[in-house]
Amino acid sequence: EEYDNNNNNNNNNKANTRKDRFHIILTERMANRADNQTQVVYEETLDFLGLPHSPLRRDNIKQAKYTAPIKEETRAMLEEFFAPYNQELYDLLGEEEWQGVWDPPTTSTTTTT
């Protein structure tokens, strides 16, 4: 399907956004070495790009975590700001595995009796 700037169907960018043009990767899958997910995600990405498979160089794989604290006020502001954009992305992707990925973590409270 081709898109033309003069085409009347091109007025709505959302209508012209095609899911098959994006390959979005959950970094959690890349970090999951137990199930060999790093290799799986790497091969899926090569397939998406139409590139031949090549060995994954394990010496380039880094695992790091962001551990600096963030103020609760800052986190809340960012969550509120990005919420509508996250919902648009969920709607675009249309896959259940993405629902809630960027939602704020829930804090569970347990009570004992």
Tab-separated table of C-alpha atoms in Angstrom:
chain	number	residue	atom	x	y	z
A	1	GLU	CA	0.000	0.000	0.000
A	2	GLU	CA	1.411	3.347	-1.010
A	3	TYR	CA	0.721	6.651	0.662
A	4	ASP	CA	0.519	9.915	-1.225
A	5	ASN	CA	0.641	13.295	0.486
A	6	ASN	CA	-2.144	14.495	-1.822
A	7	ASN	CA	-4.351	11.487	-1.125
A	8	ASN	CA	-7.524	12.311	0.815
A	9	ASN	CA	-7.086	9.119	2.820
A	10	ASN	CA	-3.875	10.543	4.231
A	11	ASN	CA	-5.570	13.081	6.508
A	12	ASN	CA	-5.443	10.915	9.593
A	13	ASN	CA	-1.948	9.781	10.600
A	14	LYS	CA	-3.343	7.079	12.885
A	15	ALA	CA	-5.172	5.505	9.962
A	16	ASN	CA	-1.922	5.400	8.010
A	17	THR	CA	0.179	3.934	10.806
A	18	ARG	CA	0.745	0.281	10.088
A	19	LYS	CA	1.743	-2.091	12.835
A	20	ASP	CA	3.822	-4.212	10.469
A	21	ARG	CA	6.254	-1.307	9.993
A	22	PHE	CA	7.346	-1.415	13.629
A	23	HIS	CA	9.267	-4.017	15.575
A	24	ILE	CA	9.073	-3.228	19.243
A	25	ILE	CA	11.129	-5.259	21.667
A	26	LEU	CA	10.576	-5.679	25.371
A	27	THR	CA	13.972	-5.338	26.988
A	28	GLU	CA	12.842	-7.822	29.618
A	29	ARG	CA	12.779	-10.486	26.904
A	30	MET	CA	16.321	-9.632	25.861
A	31	ALA	CA	17.498	-9.984	29.447
A	32	ASN	CA	15.841	-13.377	29.944
A	33	ARG	CA	18.802	-15.649	29.370
A	34	ALA	CA	17.197	-18.632	31.094
A	35	ASP	CA	14.876	-19.259	28.145
A	36	ASN	CA	17.461	-18.195	25.543
A	37	GLN	CA	15.215	-15.216	24.789
A	38	THR	CA	18.154	-13.003	23.825
A	39	GLN	CA	18.855	-15.264	20.852
A	40	VAL	CA	15.154	-15.603	20.005
A	41	VAL	CA	14.569	-11.827	20.027
A	42	TYR	CA	17.754	-11.275	18.013
A	43	GLU	CA	16.584	-13.735	15.338
A	44	GLU	CA	13.069	-12.237	15.283
A	45	THR	CA	14.632	-8.821	14.708
A	46	LEU	CA	16.804	-10.095	11.865
A	47	ASP	CA	13.728	-11.710	10.295
A	48	PHE	CA	11.753	-8.459	10.621
A	49	LEU	CA	14.550	-6.514	8.920
A	50	GLY	CA	14.947	-9.151	6.219
A	51	LEU	CA	18.554	-9.804	7.190
A	52	PRO	CA	20.289	-13.167	7.179
A	53	HIS	CA	20.852	-14.823	10.517
A	54	SER	CA	24.319	-14.433	11.933
A	55	PRO	CA	25.818	-15.514	15.238
A	56	LEU	CA	25.006	-13.348	18.212
A	57	ARG	CA	28.195	-12.123	19.818
A	58	ARG	CA	27.691	-12.780	23.507
A	59	ASP	CA	30.630	-10.544	24.462
A	60	ASN	CA	28.555	-7.499	23.430
A	61	ILE	CA	25.623	-8.313	25.682
A	62	LYS	CA	25.442	-6.067	28.707
A	63	GLN	CA	23.125	-6.400	31.653
A	64	ALA	CA	22.610	-3.314	33.727
A	65	LYS	CA	19.846	-1.961	35.877
A	66	TYR	CA	18.914	1.607	36.548
A	67	THR	CA	18.920	1.773	40.305
A	68	ALA	CA	18.922	5.488	41.081
A	69	PRO	CA	15.870	6.474	43.110
A	70	ILE	CA	13.145	8.586	41.557
A	71	LYS	CA	10.918	10.898	43.541
A	72	GLU	CA	7.352	9.636	43.792
A	73	GLU	CA	6.122	13.058	42.634
A	74	THR	CA	8.285	12.820	39.492
A	75	ARG	CA	7.144	9.250	38.790
A	76	ALA	CA	3.480	10.251	39.150
A	77	MET	CA	3.937	13.243	36.832
A	78	LEU	CA	5.624	11.084	34.170
A	79	GLU	CA	3.006	8.337	34.448
A	80	GLU	CA	0.198	10.863	34.041
A	81	PHE	CA	1.911	12.575	31.102
A	82	PHE	CA	2.657	9.362	29.190
A	83	ALA	CA	-0.602	7.501	29.964
A	84	PRO	CA	-2.505	8.625	26.821
A	85	TYR	CA	0.503	7.913	24.595
A	86	ASN	CA	0.933	4.483	26.135
A	87	GLN	CA	-2.743	3.774	25.461
A	88	GLU	CA	-2.332	4.829	21.826
A	89	LEU	CA	0.626	2.474	21.534
A	90	TYR	CA	-1.363	-0.393	23.119
A	91	ASP	CA	-4.173	0.286	20.655
A	92	LEU	CA	-1.757	0.343	17.719
A	93	LEU	CA	-0.018	-2.864	18.729
A	94	GLY	CA	-3.298	-4.564	19.513
A	95	GLU	CA	-1.619	-7.449	21.259
A	96	GLU	CA	-2.395	-8.554	24.756
A	97	GLU	CA	1.269	-9.041	25.689
A	98	TRP	CA	1.752	-5.258	25.529
A	99	GLN	CA	-1.181	-4.285	27.746
A	100	GLY	CA	0.111	-2.850	30.980
A	101	VAL	CA	3.795	-2.993	30.059
A	102	TRP	CA	4.267	0.692	30.794
A	103	ASP	CA	1.728	0.906	33.595
A	104	PRO	CA	3.037	1.947	36.980
A	105	PRO	CA	4.023	-0.876	39.288
A	106	THR	CA	1.374	-1.778	41.784
A	107	THR	CA	2.200	-2.019	45.408
A	108	SER	CA	0.614	-4.937	47.113
A	109	THR	CA	-0.330	-4.913	50.709
A	110	THR	CA	-0.904	-8.059	52.621
A	111	THR	CA	-2.713	-8.426	55.838
A	112	THR	CA	-2.421	-11.247	58.264
A	113	THR	CA	-5.126	-12.338	60.620
